[in-house]
mmCIF file of C-alpha atoms and ligand atoms in Angstrom:
data_model
loop_
_atom_site.group_PDB
_atom_site.id
_atom_site.type_symbol
_atom_site.label_atom_id
_atom_site.label_comp_id
_atom_site.label_asym_id
_atom_site.label_seq_id
_atom_site.Cartn_x
_atom_site.Cartn_y
_atom_site.Cartn_z
ATOM 1 C CA UNK C 1 11.785 9.103 11.505
ATOM 2 C CA UNK C 2 12.433 6.354 8.982
ATOM 3 C CA UNK C 3 12.396 2.856 10.473
ATOM 4 C CA UNK C 4 12.825 -0.533 8.833
ATOM 5 C CA UNK C 5 9.770 -2.250 7.451
ATOM 6 C CA UNK C 6 10.817 -5.376 9.355
ATOM 7 C CA UNK C 7 10.501 -3.596 12.720
ATOM 8 C CA UNK C 8 7.011 -2.381 11.786
ATOM 9 C CA UNK C 9 6.017 -5.936 10.890
ATOM 10 C CA UNK C 10 7.383 -7.325 14.157
ATOM 11 C CA UNK C 11 5.326 -4.827 16.132
ATOM 12 C CA UNK C 12 2.129 -5.348 14.110
ATOM 13 C CA UNK C 13 2.034 -9.100 13.407
ATOM 14 C CA UNK C 14 -1.260 -10.693 14.381
ATOM 15 C CA UNK C 15 -2.549 -7.496 15.981
ATOM 16 C CA UNK C 16 -2.983 -4.834 13.318
ATOM 17 C CA UNK C 17 -1.928 -3.966 9.767
ATOM 18 C CA UNK C 18 0.269 -1.087 8.674
ATOM 19 C CA UNK C 19 -1.244 1.154 5.995
ATOM 20 C CA UNK C 20 0.972 1.376 2.923
ATOM 21 C CA UNK C 21 0.036 4.525 1.035
ATOM 22 C CA UNK C 22 1.336 5.640 -2.361
ATOM 23 C CA UNK C 23 2.539 9.182 -2.859
ATOM 24 C CA UNK C 24 3.236 11.179 -5.997
ATOM 25 C CA UNK C 25 3.387 14.788 -4.907
ATOM 26 C CA UNK C 26 3.668 17.390 -2.150
ATOM 27 C CA UNK C 27 -0.025 17.515 -1.265
ATOM 28 C CA UNK C 28 -0.307 13.748 -0.786
ATOM 29 C CA UNK C 29 2.876 13.763 1.298
ATOM 30 C CA UNK C 30 1.605 16.507 3.633
ATOM 31 C CA UNK C 31 -1.831 14.910 3.997
ATOM 32 C CA UNK C 32 -0.321 11.482 4.637
ATOM 33 C CA UNK C 33 2.037 12.664 7.379
ATOM 34 C CA UNK C 34 -0.633 14.805 9.032
ATOM 35 C CA UNK C 35 -3.225 12.004 8.974
ATOM 36 C CA UNK C 36 -0.789 9.491 10.462
ATOM 37 C CA UNK C 37 0.489 11.825 13.179
ATOM 38 C CA UNK C 38 -3.087 12.916 14.030
ATOM 39 C CA UNK C 39 -4.158 9.280 14.385
ATOM 40 C CA UNK C 40 -0.862 8.260 16.060
ATOM 41 C CA UNK C 41 -0.209 5.534 13.495
ATOM 42 C CA UNK C 42 3.002 4.142 12.026
ATOM 43 C CA UNK C 43 2.849 3.899 8.234
ATOM 44 C CA UNK C 44 4.625 2.853 5.061
ATOM 45 C CA UNK C 45 5.172 5.313 2.233
ATOM 46 C CA UNK C 46 5.028 3.557 -1.115
ATOM 47 C CA UNK C 47 6.696 4.897 -4.210
ATOM 48 C CA UNK C 48 5.885 3.172 -7.496
ATOM 49 C CA UNK C 49 8.029 3.206 -10.627
ATOM 50 C CA UNK C 50 5.484 5.596 -12.146
ATOM 51 C CA UNK C 51 5.747 7.923 -9.141
ATOM 52 C CA UNK C 52 9.559 7.892 -9.366
ATOM 53 C CA UNK C 53 9.432 9.020 -12.973
ATOM 54 C CA UNK C 54 6.498 11.456 -12.604
ATOM 55 C CA UNK C 55 8.947 14.307 -12.038
ATOM 56 C CA UNK C 56 12.326 13.007 -10.890
ATOM 57 C CA UNK C 57 13.071 10.110 -8.547
ATOM 58 C CA UNK C 58 14.928 12.447 -6.168
ATOM 59 C CA UNK C 59 11.941 14.781 -5.750
ATOM 60 C CA UNK C 60 9.916 12.383 -3.603
ATOM 61 C CA UNK C 61 12.977 11.577 -1.480
ATOM 62 C CA UNK C 62 13.397 15.317 -0.868
ATOM 63 C CA UNK C 63 9.724 15.707 0.043
ATOM 64 C CA UNK C 64 9.902 12.824 2.496
ATOM 65 C CA UNK C 65 13.060 14.165 4.165
ATOM 66 C CA UNK C 66 11.339 17.552 4.584
ATOM 67 C CA UNK C 67 8.101 16.028 5.872
ATOM 68 C CA UNK C 68 10.167 14.087 8.407
ATOM 69 C CA UNK C 69 11.381 17.436 9.764
ATOM 70 C CA UNK C 70 7.940 19.050 9.692
ATOM 71 C CA UNK C 71 6.403 16.030 11.512
ATOM 72 C CA UNK C 72 9.086 14.848 13.968
ATOM 73 C CA UNK C 73 6.618 12.460 15.659
ATOM 74 C CA UNK C 74 6.083 10.378 12.504
ATOM 75 C CA UNK C 75 7.482 6.827 12.357
ATOM 76 C CA UNK C 76 7.447 5.329 8.884
ATOM 77 C CA UNK C 77 9.190 3.094 6.369
ATOM 78 C CA UNK C 78 9.887 3.963 2.716
ATOM 79 C CA UNK C 79 9.079 1.237 0.210
ATOM 80 C CA UNK C 80 9.415 0.691 -3.553
ATOM 81 C CA UNK C 81 6.022 -0.523 -4.817
ATOM 82 C CA UNK C 82 5.892 -3.069 -7.687
ATOM 83 C CA UNK C 83 9.557 -2.832 -8.632
ATOM 84 C CA UNK C 84 11.322 -4.733 -11.386
ATOM 85 C CA UNK C 85 14.926 -5.863 -10.927
ATOM 86 C CA UNK C 86 16.376 -2.630 -12.287
ATOM 87 C CA UNK C 87 14.335 -0.315 -10.039
ATOM 88 C CA UNK C 88 14.959 -2.564 -7.013
ATOM 89 C CA UNK C 89 18.727 -2.331 -7.499
ATOM 90 C CA UNK C 90 18.476 1.428 -7.995
ATOM 91 C CA UNK C 91 16.545 1.841 -4.712
ATOM 92 C CA UNK C 92 18.873 -0.522 -2.851
ATOM 93 C CA UNK C 93 21.831 1.521 -4.089
ATOM 94 C CA UNK C 94 20.198 4.834 -3.100
ATOM 95 C CA UNK C 95 20.310 3.931 0.600
ATOM 96 C CA UNK C 96 17.018 5.787 1.171
ATOM 97 C CA UNK C 97 14.513 2.934 0.976
ATOM 98 C CA UNK C 98 13.666 0.686 3.954
ATOM 99 C CA UNK C 99 12.296 -2.006 1.657
ATOM 100 C CA UNK C 100 11.690 -2.908 -1.971
ATOM 101 C CA UNK C 101 9.073 -5.000 -3.694
ATOM 102 C CA UNK C 102 10.225 -7.212 -6.522
ATOM 103 C CA UNK C 103 7.144 -8.044 -8.542
ATOM 104 C CA UNK C 104 7.942 -11.000 -10.779
ATOM 105 C CA UNK C 105 4.472 -12.474 -10.272
ATOM 106 C CA UNK C 106 3.832 -12.341 -14.018
ATOM 107 C CA UNK C 107 6.679 -14.832 -14.577
ATOM 108 C CA UNK C 108 6.458 -18.578 -14.122
ATOM 109 C CA UNK C 109 7.086 -19.974 -10.609
ATOM 110 C CA UNK C 110 10.766 -20.859 -11.133
ATOM 111 C CA UNK C 111 11.613 -17.527 -12.801
ATOM 112 C CA UNK C 112 9.783 -15.649 -10.030
ATOM 113 C CA UNK C 113 11.877 -17.552 -7.462
ATOM 114 C CA UNK C 114 15.180 -16.935 -9.267
ATOM 115 C CA UNK C 115 14.497 -13.217 -9.787
ATOM 116 C CA UNK C 116 13.298 -12.705 -6.219
ATOM 117 C CA UNK C 117 16.327 -14.608 -4.870
ATOM 118 C CA UNK C 118 18.739 -12.268 -6.721
ATOM 119 C CA UNK C 119 17.016 -9.168 -5.329
ATOM 120 C CA UNK C 120 16.927 -10.641 -1.801
ATOM 121 C CA UNK C 121 20.695 -11.245 -1.908
ATOM 122 C CA UNK C 122 21.433 -7.688 -3.048
ATOM 123 C CA UNK C 123 18.982 -6.118 -0.577
ATOM 124 C CA UNK C 124 19.951 -8.150 2.486
ATOM 125 C CA UNK C 125 23.608 -7.307 1.911
ATOM 126 C CA UNK C 126 22.554 -3.716 2.673
ATOM 127 C CA UNK C 127 20.020 -4.477 5.426
ATOM 128 C CA UNK C 128 17.040 -3.754 3.164
ATOM 129 C CA UNK C 129 13.828 -5.741 3.444
ATOM 130 C CA UNK C 130 12.198 -7.427 0.413
ATOM 131 C CA UNK C 131 8.554 -8.071 -0.475
ATOM 132 C CA UNK C 132 7.691 -10.364 -3.379
ATOM 133 C CA UNK C 133 4.419 -11.464 -4.938
ATOM 134 C CA UNK C 134 3.017 -14.876 -5.745
ATOM 135 C CA UNK C 135 -0.280 -15.404 -7.545
ATOM 136 C CA UNK C 136 -2.143 -13.104 -9.851
ATOM 137 C CA UNK C 137 -4.107 -10.113 -8.671
ATOM 138 C CA UNK C 138 -6.944 -9.140 -10.946
ATOM 139 C CA UNK C 139 -10.658 -8.804 -10.973
ATOM 140 C CA UNK C 140 -12.380 -12.138 -10.634
ATOM 141 C CA UNK C 141 -15.636 -11.913 -12.521
ATOM 142 C CA UNK C 142 -18.689 -13.289 -10.754
ATOM 143 C CA UNK C 143 -19.506 -15.724 -13.553
ATOM 144 C CA UNK C 144 -16.042 -17.321 -13.403
ATOM 145 C CA UNK C 145 -16.024 -20.895 -12.058
ATOM 146 C CA UNK C 146 -14.398 -21.347 -8.624
ATOM 147 C CA UNK C 147 -11.653 -23.597 -10.038
ATOM 148 C CA UNK C 148 -10.738 -20.966 -12.613
ATOM 149 C CA UNK C 149 -10.807 -18.165 -10.017
ATOM 150 C CA UNK C 150 -8.675 -20.236 -7.624
ATOM 151 C CA UNK C 151 -6.037 -20.729 -10.329
ATOM 152 C CA UNK C 152 -5.217 -17.024 -10.109
ATOM 153 C CA UNK C 153 -5.011 -16.974 -6.332
ATOM 154 C CA UNK C 154 -1.894 -17.740 -4.316
ATOM 155 C CA UNK C 155 -1.430 -21.462 -3.820
ATOM 156 C CA UNK C 156 -0.685 -21.984 -0.082
ATOM 157 C CA UNK C 157 1.759 -24.870 -0.681
ATOM 158 C CA UNK C 158 3.612 -22.856 -3.313
ATOM 159 C CA UNK C 159 3.709 -19.880 -0.939
ATOM 160 C CA UNK C 160 5.655 -21.905 1.632
ATOM 161 C CA UNK C 161 8.082 -23.212 -0.985
ATOM 162 C CA UNK C 162 8.511 -19.724 -2.441
ATOM 163 C CA UNK C 163 9.350 -18.145 0.913
ATOM 164 C CA UNK C 164 11.759 -20.931 1.860
ATOM 165 C CA UNK C 165 13.640 -20.880 -1.443
ATOM 166 C CA UNK C 166 13.843 -17.085 -1.866
ATOM 167 C CA UNK C 167 14.530 -15.932 1.696
ATOM 168 C CA UNK C 168 12.070 -13.075 1.100
ATOM 169 C CA UNK C 169 10.843 -11.076 4.142
ATOM 170 C CA UNK C 170 7.157 -10.678 3.281
ATOM 171 C CA UNK C 171 4.796 -12.038 0.658
ATOM 172 C CA UNK C 172 2.064 -10.304 -1.314
ATOM 173 C CA UNK C 173 -0.695 -12.864 -1.789
ATOM 174 C CA UNK C 174 -3.523 -12.862 -4.293
ATOM 175 C CA UNK C 175 -6.630 -13.481 -2.184
ATOM 176 C CA UNK C 176 -9.311 -12.008 -4.424
ATOM 177 C CA UNK C 177 -8.436 -8.335 -4.697
ATOM 178 C CA UNK C 178 -7.310 -6.341 -7.718
ATOM 179 C CA UNK C 179 -5.834 -2.902 -8.311
ATOM 180 C CA UNK C 180 -7.968 0.108 -9.190
ATOM 181 C CA UNK C 181 -11.557 1.189 -8.630
ATOM 182 C CA UNK C 182 -13.393 -1.757 -10.231
ATOM 183 C CA UNK C 183 -12.559 -4.770 -8.109
ATOM 184 C CA UNK C 184 -15.760 -6.762 -7.969
ATOM 185 C CA UNK C 185 -18.789 -7.145 -10.198
ATOM 186 C CA UNK C 186 -20.964 -8.819 -7.596
ATOM 187 C CA UNK C 187 -20.733 -10.340 -4.158
ATOM 188 C CA UNK C 188 -17.096 -11.466 -4.315
ATOM 189 C CA UNK C 189 -14.712 -10.367 -1.582
ATOM 190 C CA UNK C 190 -11.616 -11.355 0.348
ATOM 191 C CA UNK C 191 -10.860 -15.081 0.290
ATOM 192 C CA UNK C 192 -10.266 -15.725 3.977
ATOM 193 C CA UNK C 193 -10.238 -19.475 3.280
ATOM 194 C CA UNK C 194 -7.105 -19.087 1.156
ATOM 195 C CA UNK C 195 -5.499 -16.629 3.596
ATOM 196 C CA UNK C 196 -6.092 -19.063 6.487
ATOM 197 C CA UNK C 197 -4.339 -21.846 4.585
ATOM 198 C CA UNK C 198 -1.380 -19.601 3.758
ATOM 199 C CA UNK C 199 -0.980 -18.554 7.391
ATOM 200 C CA UNK C 200 -1.135 -22.197 8.534
ATOM 201 C CA UNK C 201 1.865 -22.964 6.325
ATOM 202 C CA UNK C 202 3.724 -19.737 7.158
ATOM 203 C CA UNK C 203 2.974 -18.990 10.819
ATOM 204 C CA UNK C 204 4.481 -15.699 12.001
ATOM 205 C CA UNK C 205 5.451 -14.678 8.460
ATOM 206 C CA UNK C 206 4.277 -11.195 7.324
ATOM 207 C CA UNK C 207 1.736 -11.249 4.493
ATOM 208 C CA UNK C 208 0.774 -8.299 2.297
ATOM 209 C CA UNK C 209 -2.555 -7.399 0.741
ATOM 210 C CA UNK C 210 -2.417 -5.363 -2.465
ATOM 211 C CA UNK C 211 -5.443 -3.852 -4.142
ATOM 212 C CA UNK C 212 -7.073 -2.999 -0.830
ATOM 213 C CA UNK C 213 -8.886 0.256 -1.554
ATOM 214 C CA UNK C 214 -12.477 0.193 -0.383
ATOM 215 C CA UNK C 215 -13.779 2.576 -3.080
ATOM 216 C CA UNK C 216 -16.332 4.239 -0.750
ATOM 217 C CA UNK C 217 -19.692 4.495 -2.461
ATOM 218 C CA UNK C 218 -20.390 7.987 -1.080
ATOM 219 C CA UNK C 219 -17.078 9.143 -2.603
ATOM 220 C CA UNK C 220 -17.996 7.612 -5.970
ATOM 221 C CA UNK C 221 -21.464 9.209 -5.817
ATOM 222 C CA UNK C 222 -19.991 12.658 -5.105
ATOM 223 C CA UNK C 223 -17.488 12.300 -7.955
ATOM 224 C CA UNK C 224 -20.247 11.271 -10.355
ATOM 225 C CA UNK C 225 -22.526 14.088 -9.156
ATOM 226 C CA UNK C 226 -19.721 16.521 -9.940
ATOM 227 C CA UNK C 227 -19.317 15.292 -13.526
ATOM 228 C CA UNK C 228 -17.341 12.055 -13.052
ATOM 229 C CA UNK C 229 -18.122 8.778 -14.779
ATOM 230 C CA UNK C 230 -17.215 5.972 -12.403
ATOM 231 C CA UNK C 231 -20.204 3.680 -12.835
ATOM 232 C CA UNK C 232 -19.910 0.306 -11.093
ATOM 233 C CA UNK C 233 -16.822 1.175 -9.045
ATOM 234 C CA UNK C 234 -16.479 -1.195 -6.088
ATOM 235 C CA UNK C 235 -13.793 -2.081 -3.535
ATOM 236 C CA UNK C 236 -12.802 -4.170 -0.528
ATOM 237 C CA UNK C 237 -14.856 -4.103 2.674
ATOM 238 C CA UNK C 238 -12.481 -2.345 5.059
ATOM 239 C CA UNK C 239 -14.285 -3.637 8.141
ATOM 240 C CA UNK C 240 -12.506 -6.916 7.244
ATOM 241 C CA UNK C 241 -8.982 -5.480 7.624
ATOM 242 C CA UNK C 242 -8.680 -6.449 11.279
ATOM 243 C CA UNK C 243 -9.657 -10.047 10.544
ATOM 244 C CA UNK C 244 -7.000 -10.128 7.810
ATOM 245 C CA UNK C 245 -4.443 -8.733 10.273
ATOM 246 C CA UNK C 246 -5.219 -11.516 12.738
ATOM 247 C CA UNK C 247 -4.453 -13.962 9.923
ATOM 248 C CA UNK C 248 -0.961 -12.556 9.349
ATOM 249 C CA UNK C 249 -1.551 -9.601 7.012
ATOM 250 C CA UNK C 250 0.795 -6.886 8.296
ATOM 251 C CA UNK C 251 0.772 -4.497 5.312
ATOM 252 C CA UNK C 252 -2.307 -3.287 3.439
ATOM 253 C CA UNK C 253 -1.795 -1.297 0.233
ATOM 254 C CA UNK C 254 -4.092 1.632 -0.485
ATOM 255 C CA UNK C 255 -3.691 3.976 -3.435
ATOM 256 C CA UNK C 256 -6.930 4.211 -5.415
ATOM 257 C CA UNK C 257 -8.968 5.531 -2.458
ATOM 258 C CA UNK C 258 -6.552 8.457 -2.154
ATOM 259 C CA UNK C 259 -6.947 9.190 -5.863
ATOM 260 C CA UNK C 260 -10.710 9.237 -5.345
ATOM 261 C CA UNK C 261 -10.353 11.828 -2.565
ATOM 262 C CA UNK C 262 -8.230 13.940 -4.939
ATOM 263 C CA UNK C 263 -10.788 13.576 -7.750
ATOM 264 C CA UNK C 264 -13.779 14.430 -5.538
ATOM 265 C CA UNK C 265 -12.129 17.492 -3.998
ATOM 266 C CA UNK C 266 -10.988 18.913 -7.340
ATOM 267 C CA UNK C 267 -14.204 18.159 -9.253
ATOM 268 C CA UNK C 268 -16.399 19.673 -6.529
ATOM 269 C CA UNK C 269 -14.157 22.692 -6.023
ATOM 270 C CA UNK C 270 -14.079 23.731 -9.654
ATOM 271 C CA UNK C 271 -17.768 23.006 -10.114
ATOM 272 C CA UNK C 272 -18.488 25.365 -7.197
ATOM 273 C CA UNK C 273 -15.841 27.888 -8.328
ATOM 274 C CA UNK C 274 -16.052 27.992 -12.124
ATOM 275 C CA UNK C 275 -14.183 31.298 -12.017
ATOM 276 C CA UNK C 276 -11.293 29.714 -10.026
ATOM 277 C CA UNK C 277 -7.795 29.124 -11.351
ATOM 278 C CA UNK C 278 -5.676 29.262 -8.205
ATOM 279 C CA UNK C 279 -4.205 25.910 -7.258
ATOM 280 C CA UNK C 280 -3.649 26.723 -3.590
ATOM 281 C CA UNK C 281 -7.224 26.935 -2.186
ATOM 282 C CA UNK C 282 -8.131 23.558 -3.661
ATOM 283 C CA UNK C 283 -4.741 22.137 -2.690
ATOM 284 C CA UNK C 284 -5.369 23.144 0.915
ATOM 285 C CA UNK C 285 -8.777 21.455 0.929
ATOM 286 C CA UNK C 286 -7.228 18.317 -0.544
ATOM 287 C CA UNK C 287 -4.465 18.124 2.081
ATOM 288 C CA UNK C 288 -7.011 18.453 4.908
ATOM 289 C CA UNK C 289 -9.388 15.909 3.337
ATOM 290 C CA UNK C 290 -6.541 13.499 2.592
ATOM 291 C CA UNK C 291 -5.326 13.719 6.213
ATOM 292 C CA UNK C 292 -8.862 12.953 7.421
ATOM 293 C CA UNK C 293 -9.133 10.010 5.038
ATOM 294 C CA UNK C 294 -5.765 8.571 6.146
ATOM 295 C CA UNK C 295 -6.644 8.903 9.844
ATOM 296 C CA UNK C 296 -9.953 7.072 9.332
ATOM 297 C CA UNK C 297 -8.229 4.291 7.317
ATOM 298 C CA UNK C 298 -5.709 3.824 10.116
ATOM 299 C CA UNK C 299 -8.632 3.267 12.504
ATOM 300 C CA UNK C 300 -9.885 0.484 10.225
ATOM 301 C CA UNK C 301 -6.405 -1.055 10.014
ATOM 302 C CA UNK C 302 -5.968 -0.974 13.779
ATOM 303 C CA UNK C 303 -2.705 0.978 13.390
ATOM 304 C CA UNK C 304 -4.220 4.154 14.873
ATOM 305 C CA UNK C 305 -3.000 4.772 18.409
ATOM 306 C CA UNK C 306 -0.007 2.401 18.093
ATOM 307 C CA UNK C 307 2.711 5.045 17.811
ATOM 308 C CA UNK C 308 3.625 5.313 21.512
ATOM 309 C CA UNK C 309 3.897 1.540 21.968
ATOM 310 C CA UNK C 310 6.005 1.289 18.836
ATOM 311 C CA UNK C 311 8.254 4.110 19.963
ATOM 312 C CA UNK C 312 8.766 2.353 23.288
ATOM 313 C CA UNK C 313 9.544 -0.909 21.506
ATOM 314 C CA UNK C 314 12.076 0.792 19.248
ATOM 315 C CA UNK C 315 13.325 2.905 22.148
ATOM 316 C CA UNK C 316 13.021 6.011 19.997
ATOM 317 C CA UNK C 317 12.817 9.359 21.728
ATOM 318 C CA UNK C 318 10.345 11.711 20.019
HETATM 319 O O1 LIG U 401 -0.408 -0.887 -7.558
HETATM 320 C C1 LIG U 401 -0.132 0.155 -8.122
HETATM 321 C C2 LIG U 401 -0.262 1.437 -7.389
HETATM 322 O O2 LIG U 401 -1.596 1.802 -7.260
HETATM 323 C C3 LIG U 401 0.596 2.483 -8.015
HETATM 324 O O3 LIG U 401 0.045 2.916 -9.229
HETATM 325 O O4 LIG U 401 1.914 2.555 -10.846
HETATM 326 O O5 LIG U 401 0.059 4.203 -11.320
HETATM 327 O O6 LIG U 401 1.802 4.698 -9.576
HETATM 328 P P1 LIG U 401 1.009 3.641 -10.319
HETATM 329 P P1 LIG U 402 -5.575 -0.096 -4.810
HETATM 330 O O1 LIG U 402 -5.624 0.152 -6.283
HETATM 331 O O2 LIG U 402 -6.689 -0.977 -4.363
HETATM 332 O O3 LIG U 402 -5.489 1.148 -4.010
HETATM 333 O O4 LIG U 402 -4.217 -0.924 -4.519
HETATM 334 C C1 LIG U 402 -2.986 -0.264 -4.381
HETATM 335 C C2 LIG U 402 -1.837 -1.181 -4.394
HETATM 336 O O5 LIG U 402 -1.947 -2.387 -4.294
HETATM 337 C C3 LIG U 402 -0.504 -0.567 -4.513
HETATM 338 O O6 LIG U 402 0.503 -1.519 -4.624
HETATM 339 ZN ZN1 LIG U 403 -0.131 -3.294 -5.658
#
């Protein structure tokens, strides 16, 4: 059942984080639903602009509606990931999305505020929740001076001003992560000092962590052993998710790790079955592996096992 992102945040704040997983196709959708129902976790389905145009924007909506029937126990929100104004308005108009992200973080502060404010007005008029981003995600090289690295991170004072002036419902903060499989070159990691300062200025306000794949080293090793070339891939330490949740992070975005599962399964399968050309056997393995991966991530996020309490809070009958 689709629920609003806001309700998920209310239930999770300070206790656990909701996994926000990107989907692009049928196999990811099936694995995602199965993994979340198996681990009894609420979740957020993220659809990026790229995913919407991969086949047709209506295809993923259709898949989600069907999965909702196949897995009647699932409780989830549907979210536009990294939208621009145009895609936000399109999703708001569609009536299918629980929330949209307007990502104007590449603009200057005032333009980011003005753009976010316009999207918030349009979304709230339809009861849709808005996430915005402040600061710049991106790999921070180890040799970069702290002052230079900090310049890219979310400024806690600006975060408070941004939230107040835009009326946004949640804020994606840059606290040291980046998108993709190559996040860190050395010992860098999550900047809990910055996160603590943001939460002090915005107590009770839902924060979002992008770029949160952990890029498991055993996964990378298996991919490379099966012909891949992912030297130096490195991600976020997912044993730190619960600490981030206690500091106000209610949504943690994970996409790359799922792509790594897909890559490992397909590389290994075709290496072991050079004669193979049927997409179903490998697709079945992927769905099962993806479900396992999602369930174990939900354990790390603390969202596993929360479904019954959430259902009671929402007074939803399964
Ligand atoms: O943050 C971006 C997500 O990983 C989605 O990636 O735009 O290639 O679909 P994508
Ligand atoms: P990863 O690339 O770390 O999976 O981040 C995904 C993300 O932030 C989607 O918005
Ligand atoms: Zn992101």
